[in-house]
Amino acid sequence: MPLLRPCRAHRAWTHALVANSSQTPWPSALGALRNASTTTTKGTRPKTALFFPGQGVQKVGMMTPWLEAFPSTAAAIIDEIDHIVGYKLSTVIQQGPNRVLNQTPNSQPAIMATSILILRILEKEFAFSPADRVDFTLGHSLGEFAALVAGGYMTFSDSLFLVQKRAEAMAAATQRAVDRYGGEYGMVALVTEPEYLASMVAAIHEFVGYSSAGSKSESAESRSPIEQVLIANVNSKNQIVLSGNIERIKTLVAHVRQFLGHDPRAVRLKSDSPFHSPIMKPAVAELQRLLAGTGRDGGDMVVFPGAIPCVSNITARPFESQAELKDLLARGCLETVRWWDSIKYLDQEQKVRRWIGIGPGKVGRNLVGKEVGMRGKDTVKGGGVWAITDPSEIEEVLRGLEETENLVEEEVEEQEVPKETLRRVR
């Protein structure tokens, strides 16, 4: 595979530097050596966020490029993955078929495991240390579990175990709804123009009859799953995701098109369960039970504080305590994913300027880039938005990080010209 040769050469060059340097190197195709932990601090470089993808990005063979590029490191991690879940998940990821990989009990641990596989390779082969290089972690729904591992709140084994049990509980909750009420369940993304988003959300809330987080878990209980359609994700300024009964979602979309005067694009997602809907409430109870127990090493499932602040999907703010983290992580099965709010918080309030997506697919990178107005390196804002989904992308990201390491955001303030001056000019 010629595409991988630059990465192998880059890796060999890096290892040669390790042998001849007393400091941990920061590899770059430019031939420059920089170690952020000795030349910069978190306070002097652009703030950086590490984010991870959620359900729907799974793809048969998504581990193959990593196995071919880094066979020894990847093989050891894959053995660990299979040991944790208790079956050959790696075979499902590598060979499929799609219908098997797309089943919730397989797809969720597969995505999370692949994300951490990539992170571990970056750590071992390229001396990438999240604790030294990153200011915030976050993950989209399922991706929150990988973000907690990267942030130092959970071990990989405990987090992957929880993801596996969470996925099984979600699938079981969906099956119970099908057995009792019938119907087809899933998720549909609605894409519209930004100026229509607020009115579309209001119309959906009016149509379904309840909207708040509390009503998801209380008022919705009196309704059959056939009636339970809710906003699962607010992903960006022009995209939300609906979750629930598919026929009910189709009726709701028709209602929006008829009464709002615009036609949002509806896209069925690769999900066999209605995540973040009241149907998922039994999964919350299962996660609460597991999080109250001990981890595989006999200690607590969650360490707090972690090494890096991690932003919650539910509050769109960093977790503030161990108890809150456990509570919100369990409720994540049910509550709306506030991804757009999370990105706005980091971009506008925390002034994060470098964003690194790690894991399968580029959906997360595209959502972040659209919101913060960057794609790749941006020397004006002093940062960039990158994704590492394949070994061939590593060099671009490491080079981009190095080239923006000492950049300071250029704040250009527009000065208003007095009206008197304008009159004199005229």
Short mmCIF file of C-alpha atoms in Angstrom, two decimals:
data_model
loop_
_atom_site.label_atom_id
_atom_site.label_comp_id
_atom_site.label_asym_id
_atom_site.label_seq_id
_atom_site.Cartn_x
_atom_site.Cartn_y
_atom_site.Cartn_z
CA MET A 1 0.00 0.00 0.00
CA PRO A 2 2.02 3.03 -1.25
CA LEU A 3 -0.21 5.38 0.76
CA LEU A 4 1.32 4.06 3.98
CA ARG A 5 4.99 4.40 3.03
CA PRO A 6 5.35 8.02 4.16
CA CYS A 7 3.98 7.02 7.58
CA ARG A 8 6.43 4.14 7.91
CA ALA A 9 9.32 6.37 6.89
CA HIS A 10 8.09 9.04 9.28
CA ARG A 11 7.90 6.49 12.08
CA ALA A 12 11.43 5.21 11.43
CA TRP A 13 12.73 8.78 11.40
CA THR A 14 10.99 9.41 14.72
CA HIS A 15 12.49 6.32 16.32
CA ALA A 16 15.95 7.40 15.17
CA LEU A 17 15.43 10.73 16.91
CA VAL A 18 14.38 8.97 20.11
CA ALA A 19 17.67 7.08 20.17
CA ASN A 20 19.67 10.28 19.83
CA SER A 21 17.73 12.64 22.08
CA SER A 22 17.32 12.89 25.82
CA GLN A 23 13.92 14.53 25.32
CA THR A 24 10.72 13.09 23.93
CA PRO A 25 10.52 14.14 20.27
CA TRP A 26 7.60 15.66 18.43
CA PRO A 27 7.86 14.20 14.89
CA SER A 28 7.28 16.32 11.80
CA ALA A 29 7.76 15.87 8.07
CA LEU A 30 9.37 19.31 8.10
CA GLY A 31 12.36 17.88 9.90
CA ALA A 32 11.98 20.12 12.96
CA LEU A 33 11.97 18.74 16.49
CA ARG A 34 9.71 20.21 19.14
CA ASN A 35 8.62 18.89 22.46
CA ALA A 36 5.63 20.84 23.74
CA SER A 37 6.22 19.78 27.33
CA THR A 38 9.63 21.53 27.35
CA THR A 39 9.18 24.42 24.93
CA THR A 40 5.60 25.51 25.64
CA THR A 41 2.93 25.19 28.29
CA LYS A 42 -0.81 24.93 28.07
CA GLY A 43 -1.01 28.62 28.85
CA THR A 44 1.21 29.80 26.01
CA ARG A 45 0.02 27.74 23.04
CA PRO A 46 -3.41 27.76 21.38
CA LYS A 47 -5.96 25.79 23.39
CA THR A 48 -6.56 22.33 21.96
CA ALA A 49 -9.54 19.93 22.10
CA LEU A 50 -9.53 16.21 21.37
CA PHE A 51 -12.88 14.80 20.23
CA PHE A 52 -14.25 11.35 19.38
CA PRO A 53 -17.11 10.14 17.13
CA GLY A 54 -20.35 8.39 18.00
CA GLN A 55 -22.73 5.87 16.47
CA GLY A 56 -22.99 5.63 12.68
CA VAL A 57 -19.33 5.96 11.64
CA GLN A 58 -18.64 2.22 11.78
CA LYS A 59 -17.24 0.62 8.64
CA VAL A 60 -16.11 -2.93 7.90
CA GLY A 61 -12.31 -2.99 7.75
CA MET A 62 -11.80 0.27 9.66
CA MET A 63 -8.90 -1.23 11.63
CA THR A 64 -7.09 -2.64 8.58
CA PRO A 65 -4.91 0.40 7.72
CA TRP A 66 -3.69 0.58 11.31
CA LEU A 67 -2.83 -3.10 11.42
CA GLU A 68 -0.86 -2.77 8.18
CA ALA A 69 0.97 0.39 9.19
CA PHE A 70 1.70 -0.53 12.82
CA PRO A 71 1.30 -4.33 13.02
CA SER A 72 3.00 -4.96 16.36
CA THR A 73 1.38 -2.13 18.31
CA ALA A 74 -2.07 -2.62 16.76
CA ALA A 75 -2.08 -6.40 17.23
CA ALA A 76 -1.43 -6.10 20.97
CA ILE A 77 -4.27 -3.59 21.38
CA ILE A 78 -6.66 -5.72 19.32
CA ASP A 79 -5.89 -8.74 21.52
CA GLU A 80 -6.75 -6.58 24.54
CA ILE A 81 -10.03 -5.49 22.94
CA ASP A 82 -11.12 -9.06 22.24
CA HIS A 83 -10.18 -10.11 25.76
CA ILE A 84 -12.24 -7.31 27.35
CA VAL A 85 -15.43 -7.96 25.37
CA GLY A 86 -15.06 -11.75 25.53
CA TYR A 87 -15.40 -12.52 21.82
CA LYS A 88 -13.65 -11.77 18.52
CA LEU A 89 -14.97 -8.25 18.05
CA SER A 90 -11.92 -7.59 15.88
CA THR A 91 -13.13 -10.20 13.38
CA VAL A 92 -16.53 -8.51 13.17
CA ILE A 93 -14.79 -5.17 12.58
CA GLN A 94 -12.42 -6.55 9.98
CA GLN A 95 -14.73 -8.95 8.12
CA GLY A 96 -18.29 -7.86 8.89
CA PRO A 97 -20.67 -8.32 7.25
CA ASN A 98 -22.24 -4.87 7.55
CA ARG A 99 -25.52 -6.16 8.98
CA VAL A 100 -23.61 -7.73 11.87
CA LEU A 101 -21.28 -4.78 12.50
CA ASN A 102 -24.23 -2.36 12.40
CA GLN A 103 -26.00 -4.18 15.24
CA THR A 104 -25.82 -1.96 18.32
CA PRO A 105 -24.04 -4.49 20.60
CA ASN A 106 -21.25 -4.70 17.99
CA SER A 107 -21.13 -1.21 16.50
CA GLN A 108 -20.81 0.75 19.74
CA PRO A 109 -17.84 -1.17 21.21
CA ALA A 110 -16.31 -1.36 17.71
CA ILE A 111 -16.32 2.42 17.27
CA MET A 112 -15.04 3.11 20.78
CA ALA A 113 -12.32 0.45 20.52
CA THR A 114 -11.12 1.70 17.14
CA SER A 115 -10.93 5.26 18.46
CA ILE A 116 -8.74 4.20 21.39
CA LEU A 117 -6.65 1.98 19.10
CA ILE A 118 -5.76 5.08 17.07
CA LEU A 119 -5.05 7.12 20.20
CA ARG A 120 -2.79 4.41 21.63
CA ILE A 121 -0.82 4.21 18.38
CA LEU A 122 -0.32 7.97 18.44
CA GLU A 123 0.87 7.75 22.04
CA LYS A 124 3.29 4.87 21.48
CA GLU A 125 4.57 5.51 17.96
CA PHE A 126 4.56 9.32 17.90
CA ALA A 127 4.99 10.31 21.55
CA PHE A 128 1.61 12.07 21.51
CA SER A 129 0.66 12.77 25.13
CA PRO A 130 -2.92 14.04 25.57
CA ALA A 131 -2.11 15.30 29.09
CA ASP A 132 0.63 17.53 27.65
CA ARG A 133 -0.94 18.47 24.32
CA VAL A 134 -4.68 18.79 25.03
CA ASP A 135 -6.81 21.17 27.13
CA PHE A 136 -10.25 19.55 26.73
CA THR A 137 -11.68 16.22 25.61
CA LEU A 138 -15.22 15.51 24.43
CA GLY A 139 -17.08 12.84 22.51
CA HIS A 140 -20.31 12.68 20.55
CA SER A 141 -22.71 10.47 22.54
CA LEU A 142 -20.92 7.09 22.53
CA GLY A 143 -17.66 9.00 21.90
CA GLU A 144 -17.86 10.38 25.43
CA PHE A 145 -16.52 7.06 26.73
CA ALA A 146 -13.37 7.41 24.60
CA ALA A 147 -13.06 11.05 25.72
CA LEU A 148 -13.11 9.91 29.36
CA VAL A 149 -10.32 7.43 28.68
CA ALA A 150 -8.24 10.10 26.92
CA GLY A 151 -8.93 12.52 29.78
CA GLY A 152 -7.77 10.11 32.46
CA TYR A 153 -11.13 9.44 34.14
CA MET A 154 -11.52 5.76 33.23
CA THR A 155 -9.33 2.88 32.16
CA PHE A 156 -9.74 1.57 28.64
CA SER A 157 -10.87 -1.82 29.93
CA ASP A 158 -13.57 -0.39 32.22
CA SER A 159 -14.79 2.06 29.60
CA LEU A 160 -15.02 -0.56 26.83
CA PHE A 161 -16.79 -2.94 29.23
CA LEU A 162 -19.35 -0.21 30.03
CA VAL A 163 -19.86 0.56 26.34
CA GLN A 164 -20.50 -3.12 25.65
CA LYS A 165 -23.05 -3.41 28.47
CA ARG A 166 -24.63 -0.08 27.52
CA ALA A 167 -25.07 -1.24 23.92
CA GLU A 168 -26.61 -4.54 25.03
CA ALA A 169 -29.03 -2.69 27.33
CA MET A 170 -30.01 -0.27 24.57
CA ALA A 171 -30.63 -3.09 22.11
CA ALA A 172 -32.70 -4.96 24.71
CA ALA A 173 -34.79 -1.86 25.44
CA THR A 174 -35.55 -1.48 21.74
CA GLN A 175 -36.50 -5.13 21.42
CA ARG A 176 -38.89 -4.84 24.37
CA ALA A 177 -40.64 -1.93 22.65
CA VAL A 178 -40.90 -3.91 19.39
CA ASP A 179 -42.22 -7.03 21.15
CA ARG A 180 -44.85 -5.10 23.10
CA TYR A 181 -45.95 -2.44 20.63
CA GLY A 182 -44.59 -3.42 17.22
CA GLY A 183 -43.28 -0.84 14.77
CA GLU A 184 -39.85 0.11 13.48
CA TYR A 185 -37.47 2.31 15.47
CA GLY A 186 -34.40 4.34 14.61
CA MET A 187 -33.01 7.81 14.06
CA VAL A 188 -33.35 10.44 11.33
CA ALA A 189 -31.21 13.53 10.85
CA LEU A 190 -32.92 16.74 9.71
CA VAL A 191 -30.77 19.26 7.87
CA THR A 192 -32.13 22.75 7.25
CA GLU A 193 -30.96 26.33 6.82
CA PRO A 194 -29.71 27.94 10.06
CA GLU A 195 -32.46 30.58 10.04
CA TYR A 196 -35.12 27.82 10.19
CA LEU A 197 -33.59 25.74 13.00
CA ALA A 198 -35.27 27.50 15.95
CA SER A 199 -38.75 27.43 14.39
CA MET A 200 -38.29 23.79 13.39
CA VAL A 201 -37.32 22.80 16.94
CA ALA A 202 -40.31 24.72 18.34
CA ALA A 203 -42.65 23.00 15.88
CA ILE A 204 -41.29 19.57 16.84
CA HIS A 205 -41.77 20.27 20.55
CA GLU A 206 -45.33 21.39 19.89
CA PHE A 207 -46.04 18.31 17.78
CA VAL A 208 -44.73 15.76 20.29
CA GLY A 209 -46.18 17.60 23.30
CA TYR A 210 -43.12 17.60 25.59
CA SER A 211 -39.59 18.88 25.31
CA SER A 212 -37.61 19.20 28.53
CA ALA A 213 -35.10 16.70 29.85
CA GLY A 214 -37.39 15.92 32.78
CA SER A 215 -40.35 15.25 30.54
CA LYS A 216 -38.27 12.76 28.62
CA SER A 217 -38.08 10.55 31.67
CA GLU A 218 -41.43 11.31 33.31
CA SER A 219 -44.26 12.59 31.12
CA ALA A 220 -43.16 10.37 28.26
CA GLU A 221 -43.71 7.25 30.34
CA SER A 222 -47.48 7.54 29.91
CA ARG A 223 -47.10 7.33 26.14
CA SER A 224 -46.54 4.19 24.11
CA PRO A 225 -43.25 3.98 22.16
CA ILE A 226 -45.26 4.53 18.97
CA GLU A 227 -45.82 8.12 20.15
CA GLN A 228 -42.35 8.75 21.55
CA VAL A 229 -40.36 10.86 19.12
CA LEU A 230 -37.84 13.29 20.53
CA ILE A 231 -34.84 15.37 19.55
CA ALA A 232 -31.87 13.11 20.24
CA ASN A 233 -29.05 15.40 19.09
CA VAL A 234 -28.59 19.08 18.36
CA ASN A 235 -25.49 18.71 16.22
CA SER A 236 -24.96 22.10 14.62
CA LYS A 237 -26.62 25.35 13.64
CA ASN A 238 -28.54 23.56 10.90
CA GLN A 239 -28.81 19.89 11.98
CA ILE A 240 -30.78 17.97 14.57
CA VAL A 241 -31.53 14.26 14.93
CA LEU A 242 -34.93 12.76 15.73
CA SER A 243 -35.24 9.45 17.55
CA GLY A 244 -38.15 7.08 17.95
CA ASN A 245 -40.73 5.26 15.87
CA ILE A 246 -39.88 5.70 12.18
CA GLU A 247 -43.49 6.11 11.00
CA ARG A 248 -44.08 8.71 13.69
CA ILE A 249 -40.92 10.55 12.58
CA LYS A 250 -42.16 10.54 8.98
CA THR A 251 -45.46 12.06 10.12
CA LEU A 252 -43.59 14.70 12.12
CA VAL A 253 -41.38 15.63 9.15
CA ALA A 254 -44.47 15.94 6.94
CA HIS A 255 -46.00 18.24 9.57
CA VAL A 256 -42.89 20.44 9.58
CA ARG A 257 -42.86 20.65 5.79
CA GLN A 258 -46.54 21.53 5.65
CA PHE A 259 -46.72 24.17 8.36
CA LEU A 260 -43.28 25.81 8.37
CA GLY A 261 -43.01 26.47 4.66
CA HIS A 262 -39.61 24.87 4.14
CA ASP A 263 -38.34 21.41 3.32
CA PRO A 264 -35.62 20.04 5.64
CA ARG A 265 -33.57 17.19 4.22
CA ALA A 266 -34.22 13.95 6.12
CA VAL A 267 -31.47 11.33 6.31
CA ARG A 268 -31.98 7.92 7.97
CA LEU A 269 -28.99 7.08 10.16
CA LYS A 270 -27.23 3.73 10.55
CA SER A 271 -28.88 2.88 13.84
CA ASP A 272 -31.23 0.05 14.74
CA SER A 273 -32.25 1.67 18.04
CA PRO A 274 -33.87 5.01 19.01
CA PHE A 275 -31.03 6.35 21.15
CA HIS A 276 -31.66 9.33 23.44
CA SER A 277 -35.39 8.69 23.59
CA PRO A 278 -37.62 7.51 26.49
CA ILE A 279 -37.38 3.95 25.16
CA MET A 280 -33.80 3.95 26.46
CA LYS A 281 -34.70 4.50 30.12
CA PRO A 282 -33.99 0.85 31.13
CA ALA A 283 -30.43 1.32 29.84
CA VAL A 284 -29.95 4.27 32.21
CA ALA A 285 -30.75 2.03 35.18
CA GLU A 286 -28.25 -0.57 33.97
CA LEU A 287 -25.47 2.01 33.61
CA GLN A 288 -26.23 3.41 37.04
CA ARG A 289 -25.90 -0.07 38.54
CA LEU A 290 -22.59 -0.75 36.79
CA LEU A 291 -21.10 2.65 37.63
CA ALA A 292 -21.92 2.10 41.30
CA GLY A 293 -19.78 -1.04 41.27
CA THR A 294 -16.04 -1.56 40.98
CA GLY A 295 -13.79 -1.65 37.95
CA ARG A 296 -11.82 -4.59 36.63
CA ASP A 297 -8.90 -3.68 38.89
CA GLY A 298 -11.10 -3.64 42.00
CA GLY A 299 -11.14 0.15 42.31
CA ASP A 300 -13.80 2.71 41.45
CA MET A 301 -15.03 2.85 37.86
CA VAL A 302 -14.39 6.59 37.71
CA VAL A 303 -11.37 8.61 38.84
CA PHE A 304 -11.95 12.28 39.58
CA PRO A 305 -10.51 14.68 38.75
CA GLY A 306 -8.97 13.42 35.54
CA ALA A 307 -5.90 14.76 33.78
CA ILE A 308 -7.87 16.88 31.27
CA PRO A 309 -11.29 18.58 31.59
CA CYS A 310 -13.94 16.54 29.75
CA VAL A 311 -17.11 18.19 28.41
CA SER A 312 -20.44 16.47 29.10
CA ASN A 313 -22.94 15.87 26.29
CA ILE A 314 -25.82 16.77 28.61
CA THR A 315 -24.59 20.01 30.21
CA ALA A 316 -22.20 21.13 27.43
CA ARG A 317 -19.76 21.97 30.25
CA PRO A 318 -16.92 20.03 31.90
CA PHE A 319 -17.85 17.42 34.51
CA GLU A 320 -17.56 18.96 37.98
CA SER A 321 -17.46 15.96 40.31
CA GLN A 322 -17.26 12.20 40.37
CA ALA A 323 -20.92 11.92 41.36
CA GLU A 324 -22.02 14.23 38.55
CA LEU A 325 -19.91 12.35 36.01
CA LYS A 326 -21.50 9.01 36.94
CA ASP A 327 -24.99 10.49 36.89
CA LEU A 328 -24.62 12.24 33.55
CA LEU A 329 -22.80 9.34 31.91
CA ALA A 330 -25.68 7.00 32.76
CA ARG A 331 -28.31 9.52 31.67
CA GLY A 332 -26.50 9.95 28.36
CA CYS A 333 -28.51 7.00 27.00
CA LEU A 334 -31.67 9.05 27.41
CA GLU A 335 -30.93 12.77 27.23
CA THR A 336 -30.36 15.03 24.24
CA VAL A 337 -26.77 15.31 23.02
CA ARG A 338 -25.94 19.02 23.10
CA TRP A 339 -23.03 18.82 20.66
CA TRP A 340 -23.56 22.26 19.13
CA ASP A 341 -23.63 23.87 22.56
CA SER A 342 -20.46 22.00 23.55
CA ILE A 343 -18.57 23.24 20.49
CA LYS A 344 -19.84 26.81 20.98
CA TYR A 345 -18.75 26.73 24.63
CA LEU A 346 -15.22 25.62 23.76
CA ASP A 347 -14.91 27.92 20.75
CA GLN A 348 -16.50 31.10 22.09
CA GLU A 349 -15.95 30.92 25.85
CA GLN A 350 -12.79 28.84 26.20
CA LYS A 351 -11.22 30.08 22.93
CA VAL A 352 -10.17 26.60 21.80
CA ARG A 353 -8.39 27.01 18.46
CA ARG A 354 -7.08 23.55 17.67
CA TRP A 355 -9.42 20.60 17.25
CA ILE A 356 -8.27 17.02 16.70
CA GLY A 357 -10.81 14.33 15.84
CA ILE A 358 -9.68 10.77 16.48
CA GLY A 359 -11.65 7.73 15.36
CA PRO A 360 -13.49 6.31 12.35
CA GLY A 361 -15.15 8.69 9.90
CA LYS A 362 -15.00 12.45 9.43
CA VAL A 363 -18.54 13.41 10.49
CA GLY A 364 -17.32 14.96 13.73
CA ARG A 365 -14.56 16.91 11.99
CA ASN A 366 -17.07 18.31 9.51
CA LEU A 367 -19.52 19.35 12.25
CA VAL A 368 -16.78 21.06 14.26
CA GLY A 369 -15.22 22.74 11.24
CA LYS A 370 -18.56 24.13 10.11
CA GLU A 371 -19.25 25.65 13.52
CA VAL A 372 -15.84 27.17 14.25
CA GLY A 373 -15.18 28.29 10.68
CA MET A 374 -11.97 26.33 10.14
CA ARG A 375 -10.81 23.35 8.10
CA GLY A 376 -7.22 22.20 8.42
CA LYS A 377 -4.59 24.74 9.51
CA ASP A 378 -5.80 28.31 9.95
CA THR A 379 -3.00 30.77 10.63
CA VAL A 380 -5.44 33.65 11.08
CA LYS A 381 -7.26 32.08 14.02
CA GLY A 382 -4.07 30.41 15.18
CA GLY A 383 -5.32 26.83 14.96
CA GLY A 384 -7.14 24.31 12.82
CA VAL A 385 -9.56 21.40 12.64
CA TRP A 386 -8.14 17.99 11.76
CA ALA A 387 -9.18 14.34 11.79
CA ILE A 388 -7.07 11.21 12.16
CA THR A 389 -9.04 8.31 10.71
CA ASP A 390 -6.24 6.71 8.67
CA PRO A 391 -2.44 6.49 9.14
CA SER A 392 -1.90 8.62 6.04
CA GLU A 393 -3.40 11.61 7.91
CA ILE A 394 -0.98 11.58 10.83
CA GLU A 395 1.74 13.70 9.22
CA GLU A 396 -0.67 16.47 8.22
CA VAL A 397 -2.03 16.71 11.75
CA LEU A 398 1.35 16.65 13.48
CA ARG A 399 2.70 19.22 11.04
CA GLY A 400 -0.36 21.42 11.58
CA LEU A 401 0.03 21.24 15.34
CA GLU A 402 3.69 22.11 15.14
CA GLU A 403 3.16 25.04 12.78
CA THR A 404 0.45 26.50 15.03
CA GLU A 405 2.23 25.80 18.32
CA ASN A 406 3.36 29.39 18.86
CA LEU A 407 0.66 31.23 16.94
CA VAL A 408 -1.48 33.76 18.79
CA GLU A 409 -5.02 34.43 17.61
CA GLU A 410 -5.23 37.66 15.72
CA GLU A 411 -8.08 39.71 17.13
CA VAL A 412 -9.17 42.28 14.57
CA GLU A 413 -11.54 44.83 16.06
CA GLU A 414 -13.59 46.83 13.63
CA GLN A 415 -13.69 50.48 14.64
CA GLU A 416 -16.90 52.28 13.88
CA VAL A 417 -16.42 55.48 11.94
CA PRO A 418 -18.33 58.44 13.49
CA LYS A 419 -21.32 59.57 11.43
CA GLU A 420 -19.98 63.14 11.47
CA THR A 421 -16.84 61.95 9.70
CA LEU A 422 -18.90 60.14 7.10
CA ARG A 423 -20.94 63.29 6.48
CA ARG A 424 -17.77 65.36 6.04
CA VAL A 425 -16.37 62.82 3.56
CA ARG A 426 -19.54 62.89 1.54
#
